[in-house]
mmCIF file with all atom_site columns, C-alpha atoms in Angstrom:
data_model
loop_
_atom_site.group_PDB
_atom_site.id
_atom_site.type_symbol
_atom_site.label_atom_id
_atom_site.label_alt_id
_atom_site.label_comp_id
_atom_site.label_asym_id
_atom_site.label_entity_id
_atom_site.label_seq_id
_atom_site.pdbx_PDB_ins_code
_atom_site.Cartn_x
_atom_site.Cartn_y
_atom_site.Cartn_z
_atom_site.occupancy
_atom_site.B_iso_or_equiv
_atom_site.pdbx_formal_charge
_atom_site.auth_seq_id
_atom_site.auth_comp_id
_atom_site.auth_asym_id
_atom_site.auth_atom_id
_atom_site.pdbx_PDB_model_num
ATOM 1   C CA . MET A 1 1   ? 15.200  16.543  -1.897  1.00 0.00 ? 1   MET A CA 1
ATOM 2   C CA . ARG A 1 2   ? 11.453  17.966  -2.068  1.00 0.00 ? 2   ARG A CA 1
ATOM 3   C CA . LEU A 1 3   ? 9.149   16.918  -0.016  1.00 0.00 ? 3   LEU A CA 1
ATOM 4   C CA . SER A 1 4   ? 7.292   15.606  -3.390  1.00 0.00 ? 4   SER A CA 1
ATOM 5   C CA . ASP A 1 5   ? 10.168  13.514  -4.174  1.00 0.00 ? 5   ASP A CA 1
ATOM 6   C CA . ILE A 1 6   ? 10.164  12.049  -0.939  1.00 0.00 ? 6   ILE A CA 1
ATOM 7   C CA . VAL A 1 7   ? 6.871   11.013  -0.938  1.00 0.00 ? 7   VAL A CA 1
ATOM 8   C CA . LEU A 1 8   ? 7.415   9.501   -4.269  1.00 0.00 ? 8   LEU A CA 1
ATOM 9   C CA . LEU A 1 9   ? 10.144  7.815   -3.418  1.00 0.00 ? 9   LEU A CA 1
ATOM 10  C CA . LEU A 1 10  ? 8.390   6.455   -0.309  1.00 0.00 ? 10  LEU A CA 1
ATOM 11  C CA . ASN A 1 11  ? 5.385   5.353   -2.450  1.00 0.00 ? 11  ASN A CA 1
ATOM 12  C CA . ALA A 1 12  ? 8.021   3.549   -4.917  1.00 0.00 ? 12  ALA A CA 1
ATOM 13  C CA . LEU A 1 13  ? 9.710   1.484   -2.130  1.00 0.00 ? 13  LEU A CA 1
ATOM 14  C CA . TRP A 1 14  ? 6.075   0.839   -0.453  1.00 0.00 ? 14  TRP A CA 1
ATOM 15  C CA . PHE A 1 15  ? 4.392   -0.464  -3.441  1.00 0.00 ? 15  PHE A CA 1
ATOM 16  C CA . GLY A 1 16  ? 7.531   -2.237  -4.613  1.00 0.00 ? 16  GLY A CA 1
ATOM 17  C CA . GLY A 1 17  ? 7.741   -4.169  -0.826  1.00 0.00 ? 17  GLY A CA 1
ATOM 18  C CA . ALA A 1 18  ? 4.163   -4.884  -1.325  1.00 0.00 ? 18  ALA A CA 1
ATOM 19  C CA . PHE A 1 19  ? 4.561   -6.693  -4.773  1.00 0.00 ? 19  PHE A CA 1
ATOM 20  C CA . ILE A 1 20  ? 7.574   -8.446  -3.303  1.00 0.00 ? 20  ILE A CA 1
ATOM 21  C CA . GLN A 1 21  ? 5.691   -9.447  -0.342  1.00 0.00 ? 21  GLN A CA 1
ATOM 22  C CA . PHE A 1 22  ? 2.426   -10.678 -2.110  1.00 0.00 ? 22  PHE A CA 1
ATOM 23  C CA . SER A 1 23  ? 4.051   -11.979 -5.608  1.00 0.00 ? 23  SER A CA 1
ATOM 24  C CA . ILE A 1 24  ? 6.907   -13.640 -4.484  1.00 0.00 ? 24  ILE A CA 1
ATOM 25  C CA . ALA A 1 25  ? 6.832   -14.180 -0.742  1.00 0.00 ? 25  ALA A CA 1
ATOM 26  C CA . GLN A 1 26  ? 3.331   -15.690 -1.139  1.00 0.00 ? 26  GLN A CA 1
ATOM 27  C CA . ALA A 1 27  ? 4.279   -18.483 1.498   1.00 0.00 ? 27  ALA A CA 1
ATOM 28  C CA . ASN A 1 28  ? 5.178   -15.755 4.168   1.00 0.00 ? 28  ASN A CA 1
ATOM 29  C CA . THR A 1 29  ? 1.860   -13.568 3.389   1.00 0.00 ? 29  THR A CA 1
ATOM 30  C CA . LEU A 1 30  ? 0.130   -17.021 4.029   1.00 0.00 ? 30  LEU A CA 1
ATOM 31  C CA . LYS A 1 31  ? 1.638   -17.065 7.446   1.00 0.00 ? 31  LYS A CA 1
ATOM 32  C CA . ILE A 1 32  ? 0.332   -13.403 8.091   1.00 0.00 ? 32  ILE A CA 1
ATOM 33  C CA . LEU A 1 33  ? -2.734  -13.996 6.716   1.00 0.00 ? 33  LEU A CA 1
ATOM 34  C CA . LEU A 1 34  ? -3.964  -17.604 8.355   1.00 0.00 ? 34  LEU A CA 1
ATOM 35  C CA . PRO A 1 35  ? -3.442  -18.681 11.757  1.00 0.00 ? 35  PRO A CA 1
ATOM 36  C CA . ARG A 1 36  ? -1.301  -21.775 12.176  1.00 0.00 ? 36  ARG A CA 1
ATOM 37  C CA . GLU A 1 37  ? -3.946  -24.361 12.436  1.00 0.00 ? 37  GLU A CA 1
ATOM 38  C CA . GLU A 1 38  ? -5.428  -23.221 9.117   1.00 0.00 ? 38  GLU A CA 1
ATOM 39  C CA . ARG A 1 39  ? -2.600  -23.455 7.233   1.00 0.00 ? 39  ARG A CA 1
ATOM 40  C CA . THR A 1 40  ? -3.122  -27.380 6.183   1.00 0.00 ? 40  THR A CA 1
ATOM 41  C CA . ASN A 1 41  ? -6.655  -26.461 4.933   1.00 0.00 ? 41  ASN A CA 1
ATOM 42  C CA . PRO A 1 42  ? -7.219  -27.544 1.510   1.00 0.00 ? 42  PRO A CA 1
ATOM 43  C CA . ILE A 1 43  ? -7.941  -23.718 0.304   1.00 0.00 ? 43  ILE A CA 1
ATOM 44  C CA . ALA A 1 44  ? -4.988  -22.430 1.866   1.00 0.00 ? 44  ALA A CA 1
ATOM 45  C CA . PRO A 1 45  ? -2.870  -22.875 -1.612  1.00 0.00 ? 45  PRO A CA 1
ATOM 46  C CA . THR A 1 46  ? -5.307  -21.234 -3.478  1.00 0.00 ? 46  THR A CA 1
ATOM 47  C CA . LEU A 1 47  ? -5.223  -18.407 -1.250  1.00 0.00 ? 47  LEU A CA 1
ATOM 48  C CA . SER A 1 48  ? -1.405  -18.300 -1.237  1.00 0.00 ? 48  SER A CA 1
ATOM 49  C CA . ALA A 1 49  ? -1.634  -18.350 -4.969  1.00 0.00 ? 49  ALA A CA 1
ATOM 50  C CA . SER A 1 50  ? -4.492  -15.531 -5.084  1.00 0.00 ? 50  SER A CA 1
ATOM 51  C CA . VAL A 1 51  ? -2.454  -12.828 -3.411  1.00 0.00 ? 51  VAL A CA 1
ATOM 52  C CA . ALA A 1 52  ? -0.081  -12.539 -6.041  1.00 0.00 ? 52  ALA A CA 1
ATOM 53  C CA . PHE A 1 53  ? -2.381  -10.127 -7.501  1.00 0.00 ? 53  PHE A CA 1
ATOM 54  C CA . LEU A 1 54  ? -1.960  -7.954  -4.827  1.00 0.00 ? 54  LEU A CA 1
ATOM 55  C CA . GLY A 1 55  ? 1.214   -7.670  -5.872  1.00 0.00 ? 55  GLY A CA 1
ATOM 56  C CA . GLY A 1 56  ? 0.512   -7.392  -9.599  1.00 0.00 ? 56  GLY A CA 1
ATOM 57  C CA . ILE A 1 57  ? -1.764  -4.605  -8.377  1.00 0.00 ? 57  ILE A CA 1
ATOM 58  C CA . ASN A 1 58  ? 0.791   -2.825  -6.737  1.00 0.00 ? 58  ASN A CA 1
ATOM 59  C CA . LEU A 1 59  ? 3.948   -3.140  -9.054  1.00 0.00 ? 59  LEU A CA 1
ATOM 60  C CA . PRO A 1 60  ? 2.647   -0.625  -11.510 1.00 0.00 ? 60  PRO A CA 1
ATOM 61  C CA . ILE A 1 61  ? 1.717   1.809   -8.883  1.00 0.00 ? 61  ILE A CA 1
ATOM 62  C CA . GLY A 1 62  ? 5.410   1.673   -7.429  1.00 0.00 ? 62  GLY A CA 1
ATOM 63  C CA . LEU A 1 63  ? 6.924   1.743   -10.904 1.00 0.00 ? 63  LEU A CA 1
ATOM 64  C CA . LEU A 1 64  ? 4.659   4.955   -11.703 1.00 0.00 ? 64  LEU A CA 1
ATOM 65  C CA . SER A 1 65  ? 6.254   6.326   -8.355  1.00 0.00 ? 65  SER A CA 1
ATOM 66  C CA . LEU A 1 66  ? 9.709   5.727   -9.119  1.00 0.00 ? 66  LEU A CA 1
ATOM 67  C CA . TYR A 1 67  ? 9.314   6.772   -13.163 1.00 0.00 ? 67  TYR A CA 1
ATOM 68  C CA . LEU A 1 68  ? 7.951   10.107  -11.904 1.00 0.00 ? 68  LEU A CA 1
ATOM 69  C CA . LEU A 1 69  ? 10.592  10.422  -9.363  1.00 0.00 ? 69  LEU A CA 1
ATOM 70  C CA . ALA A 1 70  ? 13.671  9.751   -11.763 1.00 0.00 ? 70  ALA A CA 1
ATOM 71  C CA . ALA A 1 71  ? 12.803  10.676  -15.115 1.00 0.00 ? 71  ALA A CA 1
ATOM 72  C CA . ARG A 1 72  ? 10.705  13.925  -13.953 1.00 0.00 ? 72  ARG A CA 1
ATOM 73  C CA . PRO A 1 73  ? 8.922   13.835  -17.217 1.00 0.00 ? 73  PRO A CA 1
ATOM 74  C CA . VAL A 1 74  ? 7.359   16.800  -18.626 1.00 0.00 ? 74  VAL A CA 1
ATOM 75  C CA . PHE A 1 75  ? 3.634   16.077  -18.415 1.00 0.00 ? 75  PHE A CA 1
ATOM 76  C CA . PHE A 1 76  ? 4.324   15.731  -14.374 1.00 0.00 ? 76  PHE A CA 1
ATOM 77  C CA . GLN A 1 77  ? 5.700   19.574  -14.339 1.00 0.00 ? 77  GLN A CA 1
ATOM 78  C CA . PRO A 1 78  ? 2.219   21.795  -14.060 1.00 0.00 ? 78  PRO A CA 1
ATOM 79  C CA . VAL A 1 79  ? 0.955   21.517  -10.741 1.00 0.00 ? 79  VAL A CA 1
ATOM 80  C CA . GLU A 1 80  ? -2.167  20.627  -11.855 1.00 0.00 ? 80  GLU A CA 1
ATOM 81  C CA . ALA A 1 81  ? -0.825  17.239  -12.888 1.00 0.00 ? 81  ALA A CA 1
ATOM 82  C CA . GLN A 1 82  ? 0.985   16.779  -9.639  1.00 0.00 ? 82  GLN A CA 1
ATOM 83  C CA . LEU A 1 83  ? -2.486  17.124  -7.686  1.00 0.00 ? 83  LEU A CA 1
ATOM 84  C CA . VAL A 1 84  ? -4.289  14.766  -9.841  1.00 0.00 ? 84  VAL A CA 1
ATOM 85  C CA . LEU A 1 85  ? -1.371  12.059  -9.629  1.00 0.00 ? 85  LEU A CA 1
ATOM 86  C CA . PHE A 1 86  ? -0.630  12.427  -5.862  1.00 0.00 ? 86  PHE A CA 1
ATOM 87  C CA . LEU A 1 87  ? -4.662  12.433  -5.110  1.00 0.00 ? 87  LEU A CA 1
ATOM 88  C CA . PHE A 1 88  ? -4.709  8.966   -7.076  1.00 0.00 ? 88  PHE A CA 1
ATOM 89  C CA . PHE A 1 89  ? -1.532  7.810   -4.967  1.00 0.00 ? 89  PHE A CA 1
ATOM 90  C CA . ALA A 1 90  ? -3.539  8.908   -1.703  1.00 0.00 ? 90  ALA A CA 1
ATOM 91  C CA . ALA A 1 91  ? -6.491  6.944   -2.658  1.00 0.00 ? 91  ALA A CA 1
ATOM 92  C CA . CYS A 1 92  ? -4.259  3.882   -3.308  1.00 0.00 ? 92  CYS A CA 1
ATOM 93  C CA . HIS A 1 93  ? -2.747  4.288   0.263   1.00 0.00 ? 93  HIS A CA 1
ATOM 94  C CA . PHE A 1 94  ? -6.331  4.920   1.662   1.00 0.00 ? 94  PHE A CA 1
ATOM 95  C CA . SER A 1 95  ? -7.970  2.129   0.064   1.00 0.00 ? 95  SER A CA 1
ATOM 96  C CA . GLN A 1 96  ? -5.452  -0.468  1.522   1.00 0.00 ? 96  GLN A CA 1
ATOM 97  C CA . PHE A 1 97  ? -5.899  1.420   5.046   1.00 0.00 ? 97  PHE A CA 1
ATOM 98  C CA . ALA A 1 98  ? -9.692  1.591   4.858   1.00 0.00 ? 98  ALA A CA 1
ATOM 99  C CA . TYR A 1 99  ? -10.194 -2.217  3.933   1.00 0.00 ? 99  TYR A CA 1
ATOM 100 C CA . ASN A 1 100 ? -8.196  -2.989  7.534   1.00 0.00 ? 100 ASN A CA 1
ATOM 101 C CA . LEU A 1 101 ? -10.599 -0.342  9.443   1.00 0.00 ? 101 LEU A CA 1
ATOM 102 C CA . PRO A 1 102 ? -13.258 -2.958  9.738   1.00 0.00 ? 102 PRO A CA 1
ATOM 103 C CA . VAL A 1 103 ? -11.210 -5.843  10.711  1.00 0.00 ? 103 VAL A CA 1
ATOM 104 C CA . LEU A 1 104 ? -9.423  -3.454  13.422  1.00 0.00 ? 104 LEU A CA 1
ATOM 105 C CA . LEU A 1 105 ? -13.253 -2.303  14.609  1.00 0.00 ? 105 LEU A CA 1
ATOM 106 C CA . ARG A 1 106 ? -14.133 -6.297  14.965  1.00 0.00 ? 106 ARG A CA 1
ATOM 107 C CA . GLY A 1 107 ? -11.117 -6.376  17.252  1.00 0.00 ? 107 GLY A CA 1
ATOM 108 C CA . GLY A 1 108 ? -8.417  -8.062  14.625  1.00 0.00 ? 108 GLY A CA 1
ATOM 109 C CA . ARG A 1 109 ? -8.804  -11.857 13.820  1.00 0.00 ? 109 ARG A CA 1
ATOM 110 C CA . VAL A 1 110 ? -11.976 -13.175 15.077  1.00 0.00 ? 110 VAL A CA 1
ATOM 111 C CA . GLY A 1 111 ? -11.462 -17.021 15.338  1.00 0.00 ? 111 GLY A CA 1
ATOM 112 C CA . VAL A 1 112 ? -9.797  -18.068 12.005  1.00 0.00 ? 112 VAL A CA 1
ATOM 113 C CA . ALA A 1 113 ? -11.252 -15.370 10.065  1.00 0.00 ? 113 ALA A CA 1
ATOM 114 C CA . TYR A 1 114 ? -9.189  -12.355 9.413   1.00 0.00 ? 114 TYR A CA 1
ATOM 115 C CA . TRP A 1 115 ? -6.124  -11.155 10.133  1.00 0.00 ? 115 TRP A CA 1
ATOM 116 C CA . PRO A 1 116 ? -4.695  -9.336  13.387  1.00 0.00 ? 116 PRO A CA 1
ATOM 117 C CA . VAL A 1 117 ? -4.256  -5.829  12.422  1.00 0.00 ? 117 VAL A CA 1
ATOM 118 C CA . LEU A 1 118 ? -3.141  -4.858  15.835  1.00 0.00 ? 118 LEU A CA 1
ATOM 119 C CA . LYS A 1 119 ? 0.177   -6.500  15.893  1.00 0.00 ? 119 LYS A CA 1
ATOM 120 C CA . GLY A 1 120 ? 2.985   -7.686  14.051  1.00 0.00 ? 120 GLY A CA 1
ATOM 121 C CA . PRO A 1 121 ? 3.300   -7.087  9.990   1.00 0.00 ? 121 PRO A CA 1
ATOM 122 C CA . MET A 1 122 ? -0.456  -6.171  9.792   1.00 0.00 ? 122 MET A CA 1
ATOM 123 C CA . LEU A 1 123 ? -0.091  -3.459  12.222  1.00 0.00 ? 123 LEU A CA 1
ATOM 124 C CA . ARG A 1 124 ? 2.851   -1.703  10.226  1.00 0.00 ? 124 ARG A CA 1
ATOM 125 C CA . ILE A 1 125 ? 1.006   -2.213  6.838   1.00 0.00 ? 125 ILE A CA 1
ATOM 126 C CA . PHE A 1 126 ? -1.677  -0.490  8.682   1.00 0.00 ? 126 PHE A CA 1
ATOM 127 C CA . VAL A 1 127 ? -0.036  2.202   10.068  1.00 0.00 ? 127 VAL A CA 1
ATOM 128 C CA . ILE A 1 128 ? 2.045   2.967   7.004   1.00 0.00 ? 128 ILE A CA 1
ATOM 129 C CA . ASP A 1 129 ? -0.479  2.858   4.585   1.00 0.00 ? 129 ASP A CA 1
ATOM 130 C CA . ALA A 1 130 ? -2.353  5.626   7.159   1.00 0.00 ? 130 ALA A CA 1
ATOM 131 C CA . ALA A 1 131 ? 0.566   7.949   7.188   1.00 0.00 ? 131 ALA A CA 1
ATOM 132 C CA . LEU A 1 132 ? 1.378   7.664   3.119   1.00 0.00 ? 132 LEU A CA 1
ATOM 133 C CA . PHE A 1 133 ? -2.193  8.281   2.527   1.00 0.00 ? 133 PHE A CA 1
ATOM 134 C CA . VAL A 1 134 ? -1.605  11.665  4.737   1.00 0.00 ? 134 VAL A CA 1
ATOM 135 C CA . ALA A 1 135 ? 1.641   12.360  3.065   1.00 0.00 ? 135 ALA A CA 1
ATOM 136 C CA . ASN A 1 136 ? 0.231   11.961  -0.372  1.00 0.00 ? 136 ASN A CA 1
ATOM 137 C CA . LEU A 1 137 ? -2.446  13.924  0.514   1.00 0.00 ? 137 LEU A CA 1
ATOM 138 C CA . GLY A 1 138 ? -0.537  16.591  2.143   1.00 0.00 ? 138 GLY A CA 1
ATOM 139 C CA . ALA A 1 139 ? 1.846   16.881  -1.273  1.00 0.00 ? 139 ALA A CA 1
ATOM 140 C CA . PRO A 1 140 ? -0.887  18.391  -3.484  1.00 0.00 ? 140 PRO A CA 1
ATOM 141 C CA . LEU A 1 141 ? -2.297  20.611  -0.579  1.00 0.00 ? 141 LEU A CA 1
ATOM 142 C CA . LEU A 1 142 ? 1.173   22.111  -0.155  1.00 0.00 ? 142 LEU A CA 1
ATOM 143 C CA . LEU A 1 143 ? 2.075   22.206  -3.896  1.00 0.00 ? 143 LEU A CA 1
ATOM 144 C CA . ALA A 1 144 ? -1.540  23.878  -4.099  1.00 0.00 ? 144 ALA A CA 1
ATOM 145 C CA . SER A 1 145 ? -0.943  26.583  -1.493  1.00 0.00 ? 145 SER A CA 1
ATOM 146 C CA . ARG A 1 146 ? 2.351   27.379  -3.082  1.00 0.00 ? 146 ARG A CA 1
ATOM 147 C CA . SER A 1 147 ? 0.686   28.357  -6.605  1.00 0.00 ? 147 SER A CA 1
#
């Protein structure tokens, strides 16, 4: 299995997992995002329902990764196409990582605002998105250096 295949598989698993977390396990996501004392807030159900959009955004990215891995379409064979798509995946991971940076720099959860980036599931999300950003950036650089 090539490095690019491993990265595509990790993308498919990660973005597919994000779909499940945000679109199917919304109540669990709410527990991650809100402190216990705020879960009875009248806005909590709206927040819970709105995270489904995050899953909706992640699903097609994961399906694209899976499709590229499983079908190996002709359009994905040229190095230039692989460069573009891996850079796209890198940008997807970076955007999710980057939005957690300000939260991290503020010290994570501040009162009832934000979420704890330095512990629990949000730490895993932060670290995995950073690692997959680097992997998706590294895959096209490796491809480009070989061609």
